[in-house]
PDB file of C-alpha atoms in Angstrom:
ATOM      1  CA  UNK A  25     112.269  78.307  68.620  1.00 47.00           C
ATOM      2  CA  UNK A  26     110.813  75.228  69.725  1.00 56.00           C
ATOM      3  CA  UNK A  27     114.360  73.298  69.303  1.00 65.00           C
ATOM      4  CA  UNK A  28     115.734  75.460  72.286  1.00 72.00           C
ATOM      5  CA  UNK A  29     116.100  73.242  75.114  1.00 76.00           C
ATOM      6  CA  UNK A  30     115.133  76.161  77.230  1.00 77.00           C
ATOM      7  CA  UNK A  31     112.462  76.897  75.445  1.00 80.00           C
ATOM      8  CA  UNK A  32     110.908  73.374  75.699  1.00 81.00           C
ATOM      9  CA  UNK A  33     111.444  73.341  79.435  1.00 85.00           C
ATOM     10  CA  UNK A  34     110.214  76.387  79.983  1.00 84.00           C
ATOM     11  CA  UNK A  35     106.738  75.590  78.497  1.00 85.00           C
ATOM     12  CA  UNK A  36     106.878  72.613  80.580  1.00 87.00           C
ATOM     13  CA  UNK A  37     107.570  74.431  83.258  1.00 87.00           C
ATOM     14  CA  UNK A  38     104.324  76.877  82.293  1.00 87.00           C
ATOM     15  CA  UNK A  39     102.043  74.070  81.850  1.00 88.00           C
ATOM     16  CA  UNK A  40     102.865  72.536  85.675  1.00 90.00           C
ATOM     17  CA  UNK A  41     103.313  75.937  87.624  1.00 90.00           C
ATOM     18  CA  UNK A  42      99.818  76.412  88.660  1.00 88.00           C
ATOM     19  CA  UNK A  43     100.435  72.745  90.034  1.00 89.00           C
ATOM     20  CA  UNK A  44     103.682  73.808  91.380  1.00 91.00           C
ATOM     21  CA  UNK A  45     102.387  76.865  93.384  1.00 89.00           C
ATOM     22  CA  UNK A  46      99.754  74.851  95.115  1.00 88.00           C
ATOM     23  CA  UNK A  47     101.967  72.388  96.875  1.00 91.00           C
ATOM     24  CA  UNK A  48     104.313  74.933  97.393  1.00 91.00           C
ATOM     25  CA  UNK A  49     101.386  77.084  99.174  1.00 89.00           C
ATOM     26  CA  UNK A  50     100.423  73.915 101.047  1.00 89.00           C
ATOM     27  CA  UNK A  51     103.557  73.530 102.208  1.00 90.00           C
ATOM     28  CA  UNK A  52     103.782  77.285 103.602  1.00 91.00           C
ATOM     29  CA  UNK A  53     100.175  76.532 105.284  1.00 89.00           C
ATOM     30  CA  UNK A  54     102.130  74.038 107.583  1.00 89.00           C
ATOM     31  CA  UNK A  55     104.058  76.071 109.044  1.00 90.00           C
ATOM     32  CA  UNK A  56     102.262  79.274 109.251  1.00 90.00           C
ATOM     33  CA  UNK A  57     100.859  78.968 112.602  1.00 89.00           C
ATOM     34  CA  UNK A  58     104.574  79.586 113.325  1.00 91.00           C
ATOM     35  CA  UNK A  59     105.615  82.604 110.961  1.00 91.00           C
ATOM     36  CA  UNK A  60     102.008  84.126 112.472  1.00 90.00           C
ATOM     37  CA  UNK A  61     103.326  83.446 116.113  1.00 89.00           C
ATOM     38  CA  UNK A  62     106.432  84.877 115.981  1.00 90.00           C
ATOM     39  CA  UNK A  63     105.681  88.309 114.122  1.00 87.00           C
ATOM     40  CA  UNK A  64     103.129  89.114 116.565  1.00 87.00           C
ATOM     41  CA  UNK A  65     105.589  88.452 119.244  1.00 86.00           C
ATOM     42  CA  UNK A  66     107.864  90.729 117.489  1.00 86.00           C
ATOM     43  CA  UNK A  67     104.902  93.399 116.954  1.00 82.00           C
ATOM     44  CA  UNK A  68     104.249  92.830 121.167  1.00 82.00           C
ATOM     45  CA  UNK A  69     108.501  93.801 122.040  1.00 82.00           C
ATOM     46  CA  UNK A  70     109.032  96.422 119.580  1.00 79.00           C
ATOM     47  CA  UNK A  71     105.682  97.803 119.219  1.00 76.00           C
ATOM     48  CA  UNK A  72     102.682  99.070 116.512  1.00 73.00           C
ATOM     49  CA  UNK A  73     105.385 100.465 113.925  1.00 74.00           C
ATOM     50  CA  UNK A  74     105.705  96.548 113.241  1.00 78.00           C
ATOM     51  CA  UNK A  75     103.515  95.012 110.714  1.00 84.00           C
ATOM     52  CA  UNK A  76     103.344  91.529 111.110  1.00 85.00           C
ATOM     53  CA  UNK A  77     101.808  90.966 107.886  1.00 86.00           C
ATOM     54  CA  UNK A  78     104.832  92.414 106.311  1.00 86.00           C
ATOM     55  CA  UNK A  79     107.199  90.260 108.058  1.00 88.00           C
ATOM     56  CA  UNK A  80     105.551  87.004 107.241  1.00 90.00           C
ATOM     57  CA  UNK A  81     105.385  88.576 103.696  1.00 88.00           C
ATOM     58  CA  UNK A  82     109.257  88.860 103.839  1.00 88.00           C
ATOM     59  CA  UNK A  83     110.009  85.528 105.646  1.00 91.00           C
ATOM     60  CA  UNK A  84     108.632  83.117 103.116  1.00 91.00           C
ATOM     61  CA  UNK A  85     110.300  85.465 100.223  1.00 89.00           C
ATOM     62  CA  UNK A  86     113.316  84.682 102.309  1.00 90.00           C
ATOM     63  CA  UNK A  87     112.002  80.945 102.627  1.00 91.00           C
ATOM     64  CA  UNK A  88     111.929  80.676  98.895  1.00 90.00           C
ATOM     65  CA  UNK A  89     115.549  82.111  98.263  1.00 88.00           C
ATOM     66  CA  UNK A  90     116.912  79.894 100.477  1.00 90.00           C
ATOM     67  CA  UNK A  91     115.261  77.134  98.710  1.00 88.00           C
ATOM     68  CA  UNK A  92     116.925  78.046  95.492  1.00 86.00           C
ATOM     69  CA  UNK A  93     120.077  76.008  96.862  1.00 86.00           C
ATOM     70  CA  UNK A  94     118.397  72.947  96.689  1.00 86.00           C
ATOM     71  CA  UNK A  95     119.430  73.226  92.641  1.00 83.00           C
ATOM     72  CA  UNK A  96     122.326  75.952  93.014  1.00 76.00           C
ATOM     73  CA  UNK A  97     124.683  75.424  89.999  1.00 69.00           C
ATOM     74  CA  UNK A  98     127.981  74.793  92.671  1.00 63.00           C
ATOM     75  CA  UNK A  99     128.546  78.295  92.533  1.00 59.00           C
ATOM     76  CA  UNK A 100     129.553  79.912  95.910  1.00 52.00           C
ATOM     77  CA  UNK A 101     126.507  81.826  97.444  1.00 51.00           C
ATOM     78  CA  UNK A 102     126.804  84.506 100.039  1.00 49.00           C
ATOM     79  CA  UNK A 103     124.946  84.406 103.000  1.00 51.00           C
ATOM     80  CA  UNK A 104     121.486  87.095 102.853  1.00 52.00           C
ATOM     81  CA  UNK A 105     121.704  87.554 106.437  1.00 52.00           C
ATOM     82  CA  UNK A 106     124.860  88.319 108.775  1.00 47.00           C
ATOM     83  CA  UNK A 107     123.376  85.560 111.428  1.00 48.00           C
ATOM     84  CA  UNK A 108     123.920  82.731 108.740  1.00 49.00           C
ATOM     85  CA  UNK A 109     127.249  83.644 109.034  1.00 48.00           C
ATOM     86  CA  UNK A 110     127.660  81.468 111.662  1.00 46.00           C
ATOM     87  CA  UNK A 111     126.656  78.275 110.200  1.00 47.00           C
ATOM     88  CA  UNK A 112     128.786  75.792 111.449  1.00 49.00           C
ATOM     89  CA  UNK A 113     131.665  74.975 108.541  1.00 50.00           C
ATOM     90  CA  UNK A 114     130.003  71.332 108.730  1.00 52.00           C
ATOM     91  CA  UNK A 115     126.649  72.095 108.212  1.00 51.00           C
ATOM     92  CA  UNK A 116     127.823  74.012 105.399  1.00 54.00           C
ATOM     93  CA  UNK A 117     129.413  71.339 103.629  1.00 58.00           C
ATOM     94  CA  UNK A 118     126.327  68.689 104.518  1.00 54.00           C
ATOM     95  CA  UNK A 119     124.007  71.876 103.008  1.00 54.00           C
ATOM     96  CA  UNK A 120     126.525  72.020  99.637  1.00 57.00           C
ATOM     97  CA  UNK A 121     126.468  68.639  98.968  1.00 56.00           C
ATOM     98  CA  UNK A 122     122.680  68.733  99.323  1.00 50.00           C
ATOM     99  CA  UNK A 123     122.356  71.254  97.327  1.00 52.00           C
ATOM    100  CA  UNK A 124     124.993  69.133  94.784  1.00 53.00           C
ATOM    101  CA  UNK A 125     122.720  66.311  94.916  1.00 50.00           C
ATOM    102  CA  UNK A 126     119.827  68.637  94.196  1.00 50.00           C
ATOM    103  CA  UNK A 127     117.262  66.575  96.312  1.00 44.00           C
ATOM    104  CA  UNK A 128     114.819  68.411  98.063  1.00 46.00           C
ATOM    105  CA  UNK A 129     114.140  65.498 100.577  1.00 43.00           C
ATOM    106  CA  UNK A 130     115.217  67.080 104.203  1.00 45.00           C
ATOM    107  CA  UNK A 131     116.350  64.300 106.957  1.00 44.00           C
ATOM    108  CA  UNK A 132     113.774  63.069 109.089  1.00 43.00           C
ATOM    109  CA  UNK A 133     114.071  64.652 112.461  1.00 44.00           C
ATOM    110  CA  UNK A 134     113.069  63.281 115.792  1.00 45.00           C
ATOM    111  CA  UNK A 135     109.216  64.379 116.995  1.00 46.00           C
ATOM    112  CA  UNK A 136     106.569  65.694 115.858  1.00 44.00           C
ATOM    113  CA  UNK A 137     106.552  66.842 112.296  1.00 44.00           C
ATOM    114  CA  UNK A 138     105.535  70.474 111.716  1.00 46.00           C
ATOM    115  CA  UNK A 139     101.994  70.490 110.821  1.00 44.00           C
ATOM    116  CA  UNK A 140     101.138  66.950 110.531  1.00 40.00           C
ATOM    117  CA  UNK A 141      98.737  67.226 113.578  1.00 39.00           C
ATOM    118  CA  UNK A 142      98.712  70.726 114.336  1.00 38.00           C
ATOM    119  CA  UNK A 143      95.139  70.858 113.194  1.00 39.00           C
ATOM    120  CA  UNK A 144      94.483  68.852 116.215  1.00 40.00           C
ATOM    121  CA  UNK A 145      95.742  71.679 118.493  1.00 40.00           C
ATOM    122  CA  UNK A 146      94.086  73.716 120.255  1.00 36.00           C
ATOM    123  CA  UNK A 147      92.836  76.956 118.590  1.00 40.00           C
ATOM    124  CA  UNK A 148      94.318  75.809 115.402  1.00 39.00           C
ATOM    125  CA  UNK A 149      90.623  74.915 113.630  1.00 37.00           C
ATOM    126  CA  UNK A 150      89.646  78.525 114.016  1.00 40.00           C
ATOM    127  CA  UNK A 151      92.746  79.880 112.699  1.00 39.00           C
ATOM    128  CA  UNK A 152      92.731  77.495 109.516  1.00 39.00           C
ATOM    129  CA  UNK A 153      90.230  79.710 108.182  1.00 40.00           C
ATOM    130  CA  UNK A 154      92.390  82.783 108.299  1.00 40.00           C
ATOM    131  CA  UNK A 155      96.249  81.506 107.121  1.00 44.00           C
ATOM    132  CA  UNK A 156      97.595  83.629 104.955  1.00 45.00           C
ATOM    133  CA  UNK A 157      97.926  82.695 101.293  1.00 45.00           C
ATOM    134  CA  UNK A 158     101.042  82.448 100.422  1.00 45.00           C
ATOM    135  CA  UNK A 159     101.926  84.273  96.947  1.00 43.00           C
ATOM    136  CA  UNK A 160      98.063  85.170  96.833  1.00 53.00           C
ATOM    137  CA  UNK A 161      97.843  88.806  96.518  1.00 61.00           C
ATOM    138  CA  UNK A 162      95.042  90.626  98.817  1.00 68.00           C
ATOM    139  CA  UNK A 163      92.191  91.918  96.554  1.00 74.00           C
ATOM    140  CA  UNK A 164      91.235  95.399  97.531  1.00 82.00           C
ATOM    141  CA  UNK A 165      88.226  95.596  95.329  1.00 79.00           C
ATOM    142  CA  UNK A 166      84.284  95.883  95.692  1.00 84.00           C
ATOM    143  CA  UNK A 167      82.607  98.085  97.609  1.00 88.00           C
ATOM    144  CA  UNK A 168      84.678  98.145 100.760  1.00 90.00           C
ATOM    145  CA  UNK A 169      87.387  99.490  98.312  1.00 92.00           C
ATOM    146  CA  UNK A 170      85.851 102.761  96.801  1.00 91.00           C
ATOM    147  CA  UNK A 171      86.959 105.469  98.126  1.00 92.00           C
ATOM    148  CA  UNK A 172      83.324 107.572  97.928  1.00 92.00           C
ATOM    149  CA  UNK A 173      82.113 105.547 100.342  1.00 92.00           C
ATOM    150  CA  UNK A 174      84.305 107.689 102.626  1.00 94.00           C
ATOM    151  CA  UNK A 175      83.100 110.776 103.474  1.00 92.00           C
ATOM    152  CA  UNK A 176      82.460 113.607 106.369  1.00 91.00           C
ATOM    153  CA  UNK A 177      80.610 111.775 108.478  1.00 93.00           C
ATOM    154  CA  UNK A 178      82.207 108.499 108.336  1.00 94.00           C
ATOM    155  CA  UNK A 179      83.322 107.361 111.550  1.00 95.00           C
ATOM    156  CA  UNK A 180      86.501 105.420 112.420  1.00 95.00           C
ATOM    157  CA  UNK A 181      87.928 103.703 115.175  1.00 93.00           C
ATOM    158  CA  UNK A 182      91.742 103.301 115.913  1.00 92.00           C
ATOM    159  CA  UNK A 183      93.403  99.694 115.285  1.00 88.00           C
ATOM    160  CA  UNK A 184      94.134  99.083 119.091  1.00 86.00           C
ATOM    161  CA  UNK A 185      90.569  99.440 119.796  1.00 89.00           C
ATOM    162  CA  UNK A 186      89.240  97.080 117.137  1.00 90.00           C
ATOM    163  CA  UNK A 187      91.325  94.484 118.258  1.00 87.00           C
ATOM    164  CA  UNK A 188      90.015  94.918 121.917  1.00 87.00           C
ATOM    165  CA  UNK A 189      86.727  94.946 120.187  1.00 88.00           C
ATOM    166  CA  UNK A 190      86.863  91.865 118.897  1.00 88.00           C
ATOM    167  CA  UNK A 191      88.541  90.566 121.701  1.00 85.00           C
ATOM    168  CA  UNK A 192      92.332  90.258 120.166  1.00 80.00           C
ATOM    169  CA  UNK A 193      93.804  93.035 122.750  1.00 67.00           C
ATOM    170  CA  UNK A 194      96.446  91.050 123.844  1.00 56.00           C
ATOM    171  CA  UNK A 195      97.837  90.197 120.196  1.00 57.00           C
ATOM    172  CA  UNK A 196      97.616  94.214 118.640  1.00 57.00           C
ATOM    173  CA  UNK A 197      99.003  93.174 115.413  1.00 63.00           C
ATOM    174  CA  UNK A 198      96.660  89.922 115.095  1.00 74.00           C
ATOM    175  CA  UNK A 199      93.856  91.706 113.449  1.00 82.00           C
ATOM    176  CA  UNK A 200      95.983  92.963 110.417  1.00 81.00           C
ATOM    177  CA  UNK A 201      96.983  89.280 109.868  1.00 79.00           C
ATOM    178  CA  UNK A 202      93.655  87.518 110.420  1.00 82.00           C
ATOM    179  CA  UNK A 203      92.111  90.175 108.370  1.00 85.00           C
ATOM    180  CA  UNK A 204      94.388  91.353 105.312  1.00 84.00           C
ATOM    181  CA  UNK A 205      91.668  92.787 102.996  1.00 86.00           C
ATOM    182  CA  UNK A 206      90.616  95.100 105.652  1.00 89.00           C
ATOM    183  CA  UNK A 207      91.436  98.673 104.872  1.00 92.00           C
ATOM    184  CA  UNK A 208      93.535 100.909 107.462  1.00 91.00           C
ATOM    185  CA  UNK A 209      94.963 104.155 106.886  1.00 93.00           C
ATOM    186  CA  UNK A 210      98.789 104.662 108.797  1.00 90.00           C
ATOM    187  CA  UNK A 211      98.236 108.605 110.790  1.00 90.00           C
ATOM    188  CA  UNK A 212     101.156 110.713 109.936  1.00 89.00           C
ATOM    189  CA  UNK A 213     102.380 113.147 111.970  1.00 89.00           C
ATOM    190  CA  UNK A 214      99.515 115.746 111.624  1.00 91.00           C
ATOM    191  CA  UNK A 215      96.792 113.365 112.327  1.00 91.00           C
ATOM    192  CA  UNK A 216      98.145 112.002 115.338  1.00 90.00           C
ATOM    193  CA  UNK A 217      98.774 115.418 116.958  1.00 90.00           C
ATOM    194  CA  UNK A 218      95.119 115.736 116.343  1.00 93.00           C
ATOM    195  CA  UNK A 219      94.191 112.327 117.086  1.00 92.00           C
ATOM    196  CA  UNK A 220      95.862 113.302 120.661  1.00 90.00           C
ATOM    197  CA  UNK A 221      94.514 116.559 120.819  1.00 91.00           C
ATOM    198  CA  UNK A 222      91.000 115.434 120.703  1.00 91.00           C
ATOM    199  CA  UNK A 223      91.626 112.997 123.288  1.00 89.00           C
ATOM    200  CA  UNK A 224      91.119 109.726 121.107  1.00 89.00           C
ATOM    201  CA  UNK A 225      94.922 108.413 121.709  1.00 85.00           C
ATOM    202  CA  UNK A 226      97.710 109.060 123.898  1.00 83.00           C
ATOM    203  CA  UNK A 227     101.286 110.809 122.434  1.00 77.00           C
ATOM    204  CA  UNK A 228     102.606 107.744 121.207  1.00 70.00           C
ATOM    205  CA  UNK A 229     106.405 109.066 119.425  1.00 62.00           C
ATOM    206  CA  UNK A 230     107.269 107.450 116.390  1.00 60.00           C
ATOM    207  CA  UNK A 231     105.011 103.825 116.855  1.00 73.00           C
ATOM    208  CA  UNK A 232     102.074 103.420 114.425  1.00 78.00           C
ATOM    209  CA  UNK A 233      98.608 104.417 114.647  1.00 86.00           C
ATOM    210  CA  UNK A 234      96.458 102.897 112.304  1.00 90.00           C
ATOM    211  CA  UNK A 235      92.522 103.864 111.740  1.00 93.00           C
ATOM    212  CA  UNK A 236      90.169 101.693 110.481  1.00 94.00           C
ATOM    213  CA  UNK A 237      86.361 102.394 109.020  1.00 94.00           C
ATOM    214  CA  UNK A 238      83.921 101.548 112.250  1.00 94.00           C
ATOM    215  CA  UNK A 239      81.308 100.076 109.738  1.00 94.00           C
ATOM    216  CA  UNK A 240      83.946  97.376 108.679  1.00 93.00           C
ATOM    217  CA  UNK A 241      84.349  96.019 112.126  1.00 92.00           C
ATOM    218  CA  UNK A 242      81.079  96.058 113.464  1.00 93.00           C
ATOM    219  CA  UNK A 243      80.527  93.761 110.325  1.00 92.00           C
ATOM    220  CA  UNK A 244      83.271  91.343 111.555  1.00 90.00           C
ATOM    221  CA  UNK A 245      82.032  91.480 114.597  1.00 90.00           C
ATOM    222  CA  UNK A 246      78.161  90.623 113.121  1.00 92.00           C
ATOM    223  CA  UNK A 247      80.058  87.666 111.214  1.00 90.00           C
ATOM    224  CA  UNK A 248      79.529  83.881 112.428  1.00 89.00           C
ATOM    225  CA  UNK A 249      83.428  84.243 113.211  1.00 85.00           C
ATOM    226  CA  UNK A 250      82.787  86.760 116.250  1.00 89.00           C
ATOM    227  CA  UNK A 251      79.165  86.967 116.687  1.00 84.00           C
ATOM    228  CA  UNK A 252      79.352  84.430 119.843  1.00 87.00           C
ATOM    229  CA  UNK A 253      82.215  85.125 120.708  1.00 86.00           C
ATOM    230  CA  UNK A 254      82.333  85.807 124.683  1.00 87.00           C
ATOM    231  CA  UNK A 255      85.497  88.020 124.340  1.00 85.00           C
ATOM    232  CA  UNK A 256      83.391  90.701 122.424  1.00 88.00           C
ATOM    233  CA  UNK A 257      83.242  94.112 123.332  1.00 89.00           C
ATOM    234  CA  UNK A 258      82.307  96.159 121.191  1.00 90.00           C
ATOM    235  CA  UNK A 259      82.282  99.285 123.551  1.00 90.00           C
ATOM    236  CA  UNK A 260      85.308  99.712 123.452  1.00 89.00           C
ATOM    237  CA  UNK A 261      85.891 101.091 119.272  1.00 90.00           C
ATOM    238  CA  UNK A 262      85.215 104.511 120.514  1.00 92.00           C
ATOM    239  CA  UNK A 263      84.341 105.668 117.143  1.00 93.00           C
ATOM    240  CA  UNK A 264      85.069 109.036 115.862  1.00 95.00           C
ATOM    241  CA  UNK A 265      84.952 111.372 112.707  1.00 95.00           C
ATOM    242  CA  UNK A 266      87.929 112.701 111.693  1.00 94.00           C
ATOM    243  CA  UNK A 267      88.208 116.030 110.064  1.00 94.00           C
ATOM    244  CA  UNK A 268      87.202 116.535 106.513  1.00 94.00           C
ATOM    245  CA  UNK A 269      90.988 116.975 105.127  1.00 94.00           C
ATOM    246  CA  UNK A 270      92.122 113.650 106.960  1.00 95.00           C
ATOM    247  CA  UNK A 271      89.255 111.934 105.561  1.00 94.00           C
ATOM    248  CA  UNK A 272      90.696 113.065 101.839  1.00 94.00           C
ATOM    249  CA  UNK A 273      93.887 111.301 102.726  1.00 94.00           C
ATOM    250  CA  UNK A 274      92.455 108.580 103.578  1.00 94.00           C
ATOM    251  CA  UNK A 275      90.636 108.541  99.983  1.00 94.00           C
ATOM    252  CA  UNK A 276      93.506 109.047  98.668  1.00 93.00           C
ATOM    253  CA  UNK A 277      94.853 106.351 100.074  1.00 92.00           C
ATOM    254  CA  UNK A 278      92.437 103.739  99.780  1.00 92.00           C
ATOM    255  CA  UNK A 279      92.256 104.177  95.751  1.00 91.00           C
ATOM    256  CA  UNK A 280      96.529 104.245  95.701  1.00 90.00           C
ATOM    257  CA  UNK A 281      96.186 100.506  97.436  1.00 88.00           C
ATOM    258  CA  UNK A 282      92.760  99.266  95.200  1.00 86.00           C
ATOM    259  CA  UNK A 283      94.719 100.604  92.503  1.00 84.00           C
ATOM    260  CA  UNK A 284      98.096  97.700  93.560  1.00 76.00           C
ATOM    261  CA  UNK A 285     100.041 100.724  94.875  1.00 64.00           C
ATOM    262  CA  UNK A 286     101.969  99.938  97.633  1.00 56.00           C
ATOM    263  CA  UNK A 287     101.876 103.287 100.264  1.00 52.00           C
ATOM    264  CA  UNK A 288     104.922 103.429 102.674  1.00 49.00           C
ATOM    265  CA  UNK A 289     104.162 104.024 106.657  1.00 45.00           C
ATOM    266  CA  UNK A 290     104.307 107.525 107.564  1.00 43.00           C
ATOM    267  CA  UNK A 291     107.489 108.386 109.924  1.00 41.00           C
ATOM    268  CA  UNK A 292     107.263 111.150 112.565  1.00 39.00           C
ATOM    269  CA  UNK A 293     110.279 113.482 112.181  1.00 37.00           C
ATOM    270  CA  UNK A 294     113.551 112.733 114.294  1.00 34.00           C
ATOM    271  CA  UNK A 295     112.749 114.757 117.838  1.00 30.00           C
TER     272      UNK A 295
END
């Protein structure tokens, strides 16, 4: 089997992809800042039943499919989206015979380039510590991740309340992003009409609600990250505990996603 050509190459190929998916990573890293920017703007207009961390997920997927034209074969391949539609015809024809060429080397572009000396910016040294890894799966292990540790008296404290907390109020989705391997439990239907019944949140229709365990944010908050922080206020988490049969959901849960489930948002039902 060795004689294959394909064969060859592919082991090739298997000996340098560890290489491969570190540049490629570093090159995601440069532009993060942006991807991060613009899902939390989208989170801000539409509202919570965004998750930013899911759209930055699906961009650079996106990124890398689009990339697969830099050594496309000549065959004719249909726009993903219907806004690339409107790629001007010669843009097109510069991209195809790019793509021909199969060089990955982009023109240089007037001004700054993306990333080159964006860790000089402003707020961009604190945030280096929290990019997300691109094709780095979250680990939802250890102790944070068993599900026993949840139990009747367990308090929690709603998602729009940890990130006043820790002083991210005016970026809701920010938390989720900076964060990833916290865990947070989507309400359904039933536990936000008693999440609003108790008086912990307001009717909020179909956006998300998402509850988090208090213990796990008053540990961020204790970390070197946000222990000086002067935007810290931790009065406002408001803890709670929940009943005991929304607790067992939210076991549930938690050992469906530390098992590499993948739960899908509750929806409320069409009014």
């Amino acid at each position: 089997s060795f004689t294959d050509p394909s064969v060859s190459m592919d082991l090739l190929r298997a000996v340098l992809q560890p290489s491969i998916n570190e540049e490629i990573r570093g090159v995601f890293n440069k532009y993060m800042k942006f991807f991060q920017t613009a899902a939390i703007n989208v989170r801000d207009n539409v509202g919570e039943e965004v998750d930013p961390e899911q759209l930055i997920q699906e961009t650079c997927r996106s990124c890398l499919e689009q990339a697969k034209l830099l050594f496309s074969d000549g065959r004719k391949v249909v726009p993903r989206l219907p806004h690339e539609q409107a790629v001007p015809k010669r843009a097109r024809q510069m991209d195809e015979e790019l793509s021909r060429r199969g060089s990955p080397i982009p023109k240089k572009r007037k001004g700054r380039p993306p990333g080159q000396s964006l860790s000089n910016d402003r707020g961009v040294s604190g945030m280096a510590a929290w990019k997300l890894k691109v094709s780095e799966p979250v680990k939802r292990d250890g102790p944070k991740w068993d599900p026993s540790r949840l139990t009747e008296t367990t308090t929690f404290v709603l998602g729009s309340r940890a990130n006043k907390a820790l002083g991210m109020g005016g970026t809701r989705g920010r938390l989720y992003i900076k964060h990833p391997h916290l865990f947070k439990y989507a309400a359904d239907p039933q536990d936000k009409h008693w999440l609003t019944e108790q008086q912990h949140m307001r009717a909020i229709g179909g956006k998300m609600a998402y509850l988090l365990i208090e213990e796990d944010i008053r540990d961020l908050a204790a970390s070197e990250d946000y222990r000086d922080s002067v935007d810290l206020r931790l009065e406002e988490l408001k803890p709670f505990i929940p009943p005991a049969w929304m607790t067992e959901k939210m076991q549930k849960h938690m050992e469906t996603l530390r098992r590499g489930g993948d739960v899908p948002p509750p929806e409320d039902p069409p009014e």
